[in-house]
Coordinates of C-alpha atoms and ligand atoms in Angstrom, one line a residue:
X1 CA -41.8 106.5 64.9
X2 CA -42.1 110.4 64.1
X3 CA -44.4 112.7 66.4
X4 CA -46.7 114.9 65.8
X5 CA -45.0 117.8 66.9
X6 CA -41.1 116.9 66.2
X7 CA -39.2 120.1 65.5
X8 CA -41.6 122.8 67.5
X9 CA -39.6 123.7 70.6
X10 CA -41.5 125.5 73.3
X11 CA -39.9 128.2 75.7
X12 CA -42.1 126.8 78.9
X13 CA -42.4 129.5 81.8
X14 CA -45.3 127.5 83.5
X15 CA -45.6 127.2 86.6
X16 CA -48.1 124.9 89.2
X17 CA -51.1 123.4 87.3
X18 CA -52.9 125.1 84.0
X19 CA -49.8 125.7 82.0
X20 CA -48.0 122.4 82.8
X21 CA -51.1 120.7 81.6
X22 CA -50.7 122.7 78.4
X23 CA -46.8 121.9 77.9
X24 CA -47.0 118.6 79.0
X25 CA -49.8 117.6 76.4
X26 CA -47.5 119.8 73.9
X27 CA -44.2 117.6 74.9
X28 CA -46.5 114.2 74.7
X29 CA -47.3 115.1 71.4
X30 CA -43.2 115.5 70.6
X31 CA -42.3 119.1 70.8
X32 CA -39.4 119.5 72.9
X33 CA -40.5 121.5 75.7
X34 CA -37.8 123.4 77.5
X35 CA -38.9 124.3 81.5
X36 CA -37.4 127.6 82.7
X37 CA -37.4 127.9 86.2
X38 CA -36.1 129.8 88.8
X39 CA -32.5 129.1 90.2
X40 CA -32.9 127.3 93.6
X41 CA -36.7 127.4 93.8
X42 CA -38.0 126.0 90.8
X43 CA -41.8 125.2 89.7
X44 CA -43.5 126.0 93.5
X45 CA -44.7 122.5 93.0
X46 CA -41.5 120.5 93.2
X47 CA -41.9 121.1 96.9
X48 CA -45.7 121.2 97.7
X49 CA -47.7 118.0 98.8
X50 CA -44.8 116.1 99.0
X51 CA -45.3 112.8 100.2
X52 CA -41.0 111.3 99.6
X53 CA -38.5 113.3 101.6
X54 CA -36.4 115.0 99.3
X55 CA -38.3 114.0 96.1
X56 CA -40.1 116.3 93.8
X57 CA -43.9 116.0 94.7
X58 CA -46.6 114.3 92.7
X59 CA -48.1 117.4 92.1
X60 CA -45.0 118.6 90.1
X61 CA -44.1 115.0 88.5
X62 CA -47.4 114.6 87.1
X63 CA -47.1 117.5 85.4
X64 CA -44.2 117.6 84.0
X65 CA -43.2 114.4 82.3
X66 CA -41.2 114.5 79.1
X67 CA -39.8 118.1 79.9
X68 CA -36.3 119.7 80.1
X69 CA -35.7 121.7 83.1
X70 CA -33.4 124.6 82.9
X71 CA -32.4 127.3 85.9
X72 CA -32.2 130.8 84.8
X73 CA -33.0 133.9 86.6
X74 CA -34.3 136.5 83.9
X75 CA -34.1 138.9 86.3
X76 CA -30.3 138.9 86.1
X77 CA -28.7 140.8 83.1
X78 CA -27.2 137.6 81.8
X79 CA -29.8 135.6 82.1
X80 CA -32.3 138.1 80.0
X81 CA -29.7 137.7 77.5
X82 CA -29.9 134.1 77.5
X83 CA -33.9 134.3 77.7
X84 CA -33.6 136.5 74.0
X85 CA -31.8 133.6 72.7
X86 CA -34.4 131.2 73.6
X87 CA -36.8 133.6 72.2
X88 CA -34.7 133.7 68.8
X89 CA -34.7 129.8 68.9
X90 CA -38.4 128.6 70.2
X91 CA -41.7 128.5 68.5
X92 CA -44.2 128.6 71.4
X93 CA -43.6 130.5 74.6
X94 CA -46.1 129.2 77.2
X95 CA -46.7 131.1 80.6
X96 CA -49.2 131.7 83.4
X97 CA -47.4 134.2 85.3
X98 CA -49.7 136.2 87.3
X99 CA -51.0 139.6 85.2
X100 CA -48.3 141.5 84.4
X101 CA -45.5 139.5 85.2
X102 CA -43.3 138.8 81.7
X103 CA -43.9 142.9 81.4
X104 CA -42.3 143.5 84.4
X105 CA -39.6 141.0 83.2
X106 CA -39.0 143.3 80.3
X107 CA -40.6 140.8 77.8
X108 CA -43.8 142.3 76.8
X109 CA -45.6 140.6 73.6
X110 CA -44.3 143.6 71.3
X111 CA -40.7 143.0 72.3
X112 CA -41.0 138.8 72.1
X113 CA -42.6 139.6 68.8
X114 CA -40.0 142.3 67.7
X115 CA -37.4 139.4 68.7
X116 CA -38.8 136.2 66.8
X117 CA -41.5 137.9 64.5
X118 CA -42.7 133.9 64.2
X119 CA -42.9 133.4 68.0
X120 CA -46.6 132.2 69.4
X121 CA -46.8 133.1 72.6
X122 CA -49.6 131.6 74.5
X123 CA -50.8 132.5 78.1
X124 CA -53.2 131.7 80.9
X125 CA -54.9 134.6 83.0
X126 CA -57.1 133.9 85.6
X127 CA -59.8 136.6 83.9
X128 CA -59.7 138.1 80.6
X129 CA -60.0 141.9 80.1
X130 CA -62.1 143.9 82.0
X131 CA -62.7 144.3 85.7
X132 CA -60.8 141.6 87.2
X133 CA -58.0 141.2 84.2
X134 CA -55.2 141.9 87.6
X135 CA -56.6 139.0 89.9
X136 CA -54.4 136.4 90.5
X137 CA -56.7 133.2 90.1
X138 CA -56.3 129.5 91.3
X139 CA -58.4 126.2 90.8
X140 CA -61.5 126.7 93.0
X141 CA -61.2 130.5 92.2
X142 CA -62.1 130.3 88.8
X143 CA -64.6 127.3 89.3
X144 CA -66.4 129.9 91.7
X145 CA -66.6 132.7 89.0
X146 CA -67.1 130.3 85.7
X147 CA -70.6 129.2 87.1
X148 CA -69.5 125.6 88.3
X149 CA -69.7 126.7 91.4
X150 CA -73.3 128.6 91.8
X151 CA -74.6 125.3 89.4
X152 CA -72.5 122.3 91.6
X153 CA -74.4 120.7 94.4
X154 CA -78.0 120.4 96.2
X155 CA -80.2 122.9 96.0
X156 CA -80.4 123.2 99.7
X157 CA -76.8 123.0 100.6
X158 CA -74.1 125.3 99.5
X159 CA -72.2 125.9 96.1
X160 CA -69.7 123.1 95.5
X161 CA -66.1 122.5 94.1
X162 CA -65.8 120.0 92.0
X163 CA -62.5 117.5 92.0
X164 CA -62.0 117.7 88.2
X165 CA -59.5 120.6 87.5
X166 CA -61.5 122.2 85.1
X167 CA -60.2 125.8 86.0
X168 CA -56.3 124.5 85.6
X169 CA -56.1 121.3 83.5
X170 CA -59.5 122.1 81.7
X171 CA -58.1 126.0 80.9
X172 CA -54.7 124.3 79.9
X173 CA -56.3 121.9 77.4
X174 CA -58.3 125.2 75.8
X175 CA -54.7 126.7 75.6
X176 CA -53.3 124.0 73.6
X177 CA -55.9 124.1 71.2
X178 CA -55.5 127.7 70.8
X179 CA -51.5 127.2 70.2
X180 CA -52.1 124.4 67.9
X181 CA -54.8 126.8 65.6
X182 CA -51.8 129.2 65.7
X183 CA -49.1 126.5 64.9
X184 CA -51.4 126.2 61.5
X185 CA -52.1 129.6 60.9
X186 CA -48.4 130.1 61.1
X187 CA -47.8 127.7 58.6
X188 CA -49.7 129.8 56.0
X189 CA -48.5 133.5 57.4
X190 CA -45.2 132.6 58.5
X191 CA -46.2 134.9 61.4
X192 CA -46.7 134.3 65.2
X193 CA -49.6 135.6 67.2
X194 CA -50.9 136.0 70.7
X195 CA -53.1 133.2 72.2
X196 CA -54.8 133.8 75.4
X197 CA -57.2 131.4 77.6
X198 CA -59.1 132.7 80.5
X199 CA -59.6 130.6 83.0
X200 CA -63.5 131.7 83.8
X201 CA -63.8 131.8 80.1
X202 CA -62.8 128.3 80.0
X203 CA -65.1 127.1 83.3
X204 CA -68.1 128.8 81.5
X205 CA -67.6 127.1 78.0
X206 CA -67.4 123.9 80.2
X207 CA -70.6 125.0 82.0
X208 CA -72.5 125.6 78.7
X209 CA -75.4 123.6 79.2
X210 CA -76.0 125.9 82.1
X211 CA -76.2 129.3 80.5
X212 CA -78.5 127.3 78.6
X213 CA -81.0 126.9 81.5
X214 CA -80.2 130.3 82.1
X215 CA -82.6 131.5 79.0
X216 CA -84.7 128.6 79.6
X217 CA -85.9 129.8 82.8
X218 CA -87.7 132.8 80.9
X219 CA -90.2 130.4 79.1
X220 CA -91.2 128.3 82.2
X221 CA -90.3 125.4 84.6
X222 CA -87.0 123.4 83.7
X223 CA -89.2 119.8 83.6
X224 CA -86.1 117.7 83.5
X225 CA -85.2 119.0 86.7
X226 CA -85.9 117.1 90.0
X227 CA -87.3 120.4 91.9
X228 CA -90.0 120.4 89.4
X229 CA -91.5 117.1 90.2
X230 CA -91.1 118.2 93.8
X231 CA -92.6 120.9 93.5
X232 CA -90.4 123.9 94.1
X233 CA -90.5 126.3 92.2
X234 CA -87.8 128.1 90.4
X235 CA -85.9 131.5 91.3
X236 CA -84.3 133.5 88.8
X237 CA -81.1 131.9 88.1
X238 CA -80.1 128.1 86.9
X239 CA -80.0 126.8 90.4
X240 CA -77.9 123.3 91.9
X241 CA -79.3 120.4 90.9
X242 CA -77.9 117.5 92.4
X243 CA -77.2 114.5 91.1
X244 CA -80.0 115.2 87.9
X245 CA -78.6 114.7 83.9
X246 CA -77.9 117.8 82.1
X247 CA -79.2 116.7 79.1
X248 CA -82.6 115.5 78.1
X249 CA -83.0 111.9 79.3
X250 CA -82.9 111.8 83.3
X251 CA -80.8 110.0 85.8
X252 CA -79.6 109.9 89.3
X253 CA -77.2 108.5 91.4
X254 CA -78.4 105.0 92.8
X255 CA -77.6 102.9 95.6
X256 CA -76.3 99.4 94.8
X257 CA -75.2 96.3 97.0
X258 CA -73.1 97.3 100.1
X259 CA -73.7 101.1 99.8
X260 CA -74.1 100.9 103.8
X261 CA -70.3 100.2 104.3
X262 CA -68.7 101.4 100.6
X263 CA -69.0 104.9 100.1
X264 CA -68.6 104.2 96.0
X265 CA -71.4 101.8 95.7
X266 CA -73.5 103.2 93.6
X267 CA -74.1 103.3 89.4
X268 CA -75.5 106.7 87.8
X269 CA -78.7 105.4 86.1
X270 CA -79.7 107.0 82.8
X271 CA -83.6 106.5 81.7
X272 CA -82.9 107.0 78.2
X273 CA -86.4 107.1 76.0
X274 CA -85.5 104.4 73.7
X275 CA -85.0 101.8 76.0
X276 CA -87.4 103.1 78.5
X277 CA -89.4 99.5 77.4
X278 CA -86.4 97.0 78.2
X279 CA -85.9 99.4 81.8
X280 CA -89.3 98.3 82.8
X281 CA -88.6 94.5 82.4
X282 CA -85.2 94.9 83.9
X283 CA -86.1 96.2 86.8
X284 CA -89.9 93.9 87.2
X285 CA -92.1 96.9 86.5
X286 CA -93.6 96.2 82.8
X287 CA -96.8 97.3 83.8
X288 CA -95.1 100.7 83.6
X289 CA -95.0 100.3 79.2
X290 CA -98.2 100.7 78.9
X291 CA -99.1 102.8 81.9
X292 CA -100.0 106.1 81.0
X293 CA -98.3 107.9 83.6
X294 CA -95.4 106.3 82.7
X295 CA -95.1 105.5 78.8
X296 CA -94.2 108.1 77.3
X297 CA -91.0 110.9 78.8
X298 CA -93.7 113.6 79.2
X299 CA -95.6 111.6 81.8
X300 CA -92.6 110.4 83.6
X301 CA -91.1 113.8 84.3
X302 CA -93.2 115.0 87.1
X303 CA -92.5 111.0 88.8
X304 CA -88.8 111.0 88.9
X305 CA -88.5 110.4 92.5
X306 CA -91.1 107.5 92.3
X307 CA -89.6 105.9 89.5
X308 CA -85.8 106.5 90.5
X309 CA -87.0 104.6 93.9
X310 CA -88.2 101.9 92.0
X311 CA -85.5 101.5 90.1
X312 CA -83.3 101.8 93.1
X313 CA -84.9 99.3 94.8
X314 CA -83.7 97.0 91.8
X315 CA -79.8 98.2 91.8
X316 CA -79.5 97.8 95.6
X317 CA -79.7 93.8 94.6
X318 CA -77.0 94.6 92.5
X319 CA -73.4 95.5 93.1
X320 CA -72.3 98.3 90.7
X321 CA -70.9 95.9 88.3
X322 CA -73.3 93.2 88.2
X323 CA -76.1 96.2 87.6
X324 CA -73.6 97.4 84.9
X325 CA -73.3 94.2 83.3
X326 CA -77.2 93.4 83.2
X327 CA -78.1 96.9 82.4
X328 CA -74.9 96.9 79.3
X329 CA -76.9 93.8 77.8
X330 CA -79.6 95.9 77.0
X331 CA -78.2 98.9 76.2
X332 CA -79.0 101.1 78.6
X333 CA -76.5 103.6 79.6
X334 CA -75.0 103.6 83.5
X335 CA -72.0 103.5 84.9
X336 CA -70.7 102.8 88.0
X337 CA -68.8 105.0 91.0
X338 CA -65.6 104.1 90.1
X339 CA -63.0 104.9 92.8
X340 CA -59.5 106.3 92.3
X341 CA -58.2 103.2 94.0
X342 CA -60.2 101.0 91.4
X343 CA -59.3 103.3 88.6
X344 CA -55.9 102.8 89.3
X345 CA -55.8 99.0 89.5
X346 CA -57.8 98.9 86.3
X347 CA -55.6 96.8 83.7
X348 CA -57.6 98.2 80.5
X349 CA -56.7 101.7 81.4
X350 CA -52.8 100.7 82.1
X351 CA -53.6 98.8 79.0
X352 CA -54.0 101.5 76.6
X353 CA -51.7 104.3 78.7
X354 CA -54.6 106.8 79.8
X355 CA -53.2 105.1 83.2
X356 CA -49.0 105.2 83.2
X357 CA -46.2 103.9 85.7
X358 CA -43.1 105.6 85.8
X359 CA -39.5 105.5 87.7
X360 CA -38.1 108.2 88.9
X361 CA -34.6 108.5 90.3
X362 CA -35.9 109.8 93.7
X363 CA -39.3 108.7 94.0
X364 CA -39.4 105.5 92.4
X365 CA -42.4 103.8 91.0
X366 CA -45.3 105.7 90.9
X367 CA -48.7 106.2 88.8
X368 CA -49.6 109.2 86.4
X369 CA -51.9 109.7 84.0
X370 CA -50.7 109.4 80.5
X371 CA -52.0 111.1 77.2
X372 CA -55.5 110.7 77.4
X373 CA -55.8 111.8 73.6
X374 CA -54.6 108.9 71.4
X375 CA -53.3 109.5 67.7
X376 CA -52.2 106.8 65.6
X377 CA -49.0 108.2 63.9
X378 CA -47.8 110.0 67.4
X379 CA -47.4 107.3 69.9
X380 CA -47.3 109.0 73.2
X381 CA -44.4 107.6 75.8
X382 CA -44.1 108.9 79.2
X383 CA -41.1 109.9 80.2
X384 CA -40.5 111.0 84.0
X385 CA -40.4 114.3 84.9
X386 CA -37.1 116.8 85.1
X387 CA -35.3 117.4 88.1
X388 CA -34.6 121.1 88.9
X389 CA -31.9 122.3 86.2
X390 CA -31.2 119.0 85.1
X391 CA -30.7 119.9 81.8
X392 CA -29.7 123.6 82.3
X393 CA -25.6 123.0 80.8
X394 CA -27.5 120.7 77.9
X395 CA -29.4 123.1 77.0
X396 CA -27.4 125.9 76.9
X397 CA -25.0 124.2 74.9
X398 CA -26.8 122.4 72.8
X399 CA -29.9 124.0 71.9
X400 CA -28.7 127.6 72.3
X401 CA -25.0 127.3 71.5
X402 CA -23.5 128.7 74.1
X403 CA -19.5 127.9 74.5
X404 CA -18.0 126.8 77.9
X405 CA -16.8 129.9 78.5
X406 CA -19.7 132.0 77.6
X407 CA -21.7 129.8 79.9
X408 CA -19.0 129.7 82.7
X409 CA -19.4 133.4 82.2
X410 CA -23.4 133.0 82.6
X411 CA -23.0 130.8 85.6
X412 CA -20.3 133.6 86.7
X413 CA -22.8 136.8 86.7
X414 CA -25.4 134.4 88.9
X415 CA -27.7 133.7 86.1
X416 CA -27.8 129.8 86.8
X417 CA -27.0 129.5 90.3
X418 CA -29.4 130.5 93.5
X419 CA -27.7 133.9 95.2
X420 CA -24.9 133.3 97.1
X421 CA -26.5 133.1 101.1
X422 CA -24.7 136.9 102.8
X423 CA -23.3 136.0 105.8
Ligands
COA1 N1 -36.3 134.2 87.2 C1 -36.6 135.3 88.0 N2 -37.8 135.6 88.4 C2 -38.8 134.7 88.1 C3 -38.6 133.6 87.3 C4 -37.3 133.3 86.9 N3 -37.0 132.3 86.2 N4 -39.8 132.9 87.2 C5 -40.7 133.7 87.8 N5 -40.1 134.7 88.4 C6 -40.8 135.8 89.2 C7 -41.6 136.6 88.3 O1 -40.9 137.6 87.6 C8 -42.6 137.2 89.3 O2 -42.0 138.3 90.0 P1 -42.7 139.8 90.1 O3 -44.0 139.6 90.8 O4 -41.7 140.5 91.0 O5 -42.8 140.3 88.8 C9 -42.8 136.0 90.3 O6 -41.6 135.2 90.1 C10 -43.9 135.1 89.9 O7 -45.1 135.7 90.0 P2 -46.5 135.0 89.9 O8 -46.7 134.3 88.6 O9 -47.5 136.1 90.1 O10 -46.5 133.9 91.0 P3 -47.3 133.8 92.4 O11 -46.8 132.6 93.0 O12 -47.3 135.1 93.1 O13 -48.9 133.5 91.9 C11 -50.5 132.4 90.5 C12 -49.2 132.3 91.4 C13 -50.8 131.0 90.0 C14 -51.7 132.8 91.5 C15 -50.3 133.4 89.4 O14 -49.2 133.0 88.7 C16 -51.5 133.5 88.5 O15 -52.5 134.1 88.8 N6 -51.3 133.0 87.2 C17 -52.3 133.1 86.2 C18 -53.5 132.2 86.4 C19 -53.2 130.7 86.6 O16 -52.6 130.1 85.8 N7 -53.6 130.2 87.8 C20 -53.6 128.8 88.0 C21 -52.3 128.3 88.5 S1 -52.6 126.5 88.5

């Protein structure tokens, strides 16, 4: 079967988390994705968290699958010469060097561009212009400054992280949405174009519906919220709000059978409005359908602790997945506290590849998650990750042409190989 992407080869200078994401999702989608990496040290990942002696880490496997790795120092004379023939050959160069970096390389955008006028060259900065456009930026760095942070959490306990990478893998997805507009636009111009992702920029477009309680703060109490019900009154930013929905129907985080012992049993609740009716018998309070306090949403909001508890006092007869089950039959929206061990003994998601296993030659068997975007025509299949220069002579050969001797005569000026150690 053809891929979506067959034929688009990407120049991949990515390194730890947010640009892998990008290349991997490019590579699942069949571009062939060519990993340069640094003689001897490779993607810092290969060697960080790791759990196998001697085997690349999870870290790095899991975000690398269905790459080509090749070693090439474009500090070296050679190897910069070997860099502008990838240029001449890719589509898509991908990188998250830290600001400044591929300058100081010698391969600023005008020069990429003066060297393959239909080059896209896509890249992740921690910040976009403006005051902190020189920061280097990790994860929980740009969670902090996207507004996850300040919105993450209880409202009497301090900001939070969340687990989600939606500074690295979430900025990484925006990327490859970028590159693929270009791809298109490319079709029409013939030309290549700069895309660029922020990673606060993409933490705040994620945190949307909280510049949206931003302005909503100006014209009164946020009802929805928990603190209102309580009592407490607002400041003058959004502030943390627990476990409470985002949206318009409420819901909370409930205990269920065994919570004592199992830290994950529990089932987010939803009160949805139109099955508000069907709650009430569910849970043995239809008095509450006719109740004016509790009919209609409006009356509810300022009882949200009160009715939670009630409803609570309901799930914790439950385990998570009876409640689930019950509460599915009548269409009202929960959903268990799944685990990342039950997540990844669930057969449905192995089922349809969102959950993946895959040998690797030092490793062995291990999990990953696969393409979580499904396209018909494009069947996604994992294949394991690269190890370091694996494919360095293939590539050079191959894709770039290179004779033996010329690339005898690469390896020769130190281009492939780490520094010989002085002694
Ligand atoms: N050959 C020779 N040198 C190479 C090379 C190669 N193949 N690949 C990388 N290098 C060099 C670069 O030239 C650079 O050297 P310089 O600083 O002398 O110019 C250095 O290796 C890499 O620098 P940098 O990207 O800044 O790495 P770092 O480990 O110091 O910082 C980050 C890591 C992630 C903080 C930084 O890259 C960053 O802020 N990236 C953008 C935001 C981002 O993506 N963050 C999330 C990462 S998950």
């Amino acid at each position: 079967m053809s891929k979506a992407l067959d034929g688009i080869k990407v120049l991949d200078f990515t390194h730890v988390q947010s640009g892998p994401t990008c290349t991997q999702l490019l590579a699942w989608f069949g571009a062939d994705v060519l990993k340069v990496e640094r003689p001897g040290v490779g993607d810092i990942t290969r060697g960080q968290l790791q759990d196998v002696k001697g085997a690349d880490s999870l870290y790095f496997t899991m975000l690398n699958h269905n790459k080509r790795s090749i070693t090439l120092d474009t500090k070296n004379a050679k190897g910069k010469e070997v860099l502008t023939r990838l240029i001449q050959t890719c589509d898509i160069l991908v990188e998250n060097f830290g600001p400044g970096v591929l300058d100081r390389m010698g391969f600023s955008w005008e020069k990429i561009h003066a060297i393959n006028p239909k080059m896209i060259v896509a890249s992740i900065k921690g910040f976009g212009p403006g005051p902190y456009e020189d920061c280097k930026v990790y994860e929980n760095v740009a969670q902090c400054t996207g507004g996850a942070a300040s919105t993450t959490g209880f409202r009497d306990g301090l900001p939070l992280v969340t687990g989600a990478q939606i500074g690295d893998s979430g900025t990484g997805l925006h990327l490859a949405i970028g590159i693929l507009a270009a791809l298109n636009q490319r079709n029409a111009t013939g030309k290549g174009q700069r895309v660029t992702a922020a990673m606060q920029d993409g933490v705040l477009n994620l945190c949307r519906v909280k510049l949206r309680d931003q302005q909503r703060l100006a014209h009164g109490p946020m009802t929805e919220y928990s603190q209102y019900g309580e009592g407490v009154p607002f400041g003058d930013a959004v502030p943390r709000a627990g476990n409470d929905s985002g949206g318009g129907q409420p819901g909370r985080i409930l205990k269920c059978k065994g919570w004592e012992t199992d830290p994950n049993a529990y089932i987010y609740f939803i009160t949805q409005a139109p099955v508000w009716e069907k709650i009430c018998d569910v849970i043995g309070a239809p008095e509450w359908k006719t109740d004016p306090d509790f009919a209609k949403p409006v009356a509810r909001l300022p009882r949200l602790n009160q009715i939670f508890g009630r409803i609570e006092d309901w799930t914790m007869t439950k385990t998570k997945f009876e409640a689930m089950n019950e509460l599915n039959a009548h269409d009202i929206p929960c959903g268990p506290i799944l685990s990342m061990k039950e997540l990844a003994e669930d057969q449905s998601l192995r089922d349809t590849g969102t959950i993946v296993e895959v040998d690797h030659p030092k490793r062995g068997k291990y999990l990953s998650v696969g393409n979580p975007i499904k396209l018909s025509d494009s069947k996604t299949e994992v294949t394991r990750s690269p190890l370091l220069g694996e494919h360095t002579e293939e590539i050079l050969s191959a894709v770039l042409g290179f004779s033996a001797a010329e690339i005898a005569a690469i390896r020769e000026a130190g281009a492939l190989d780490p520094a010989p150690k002085r002694a």
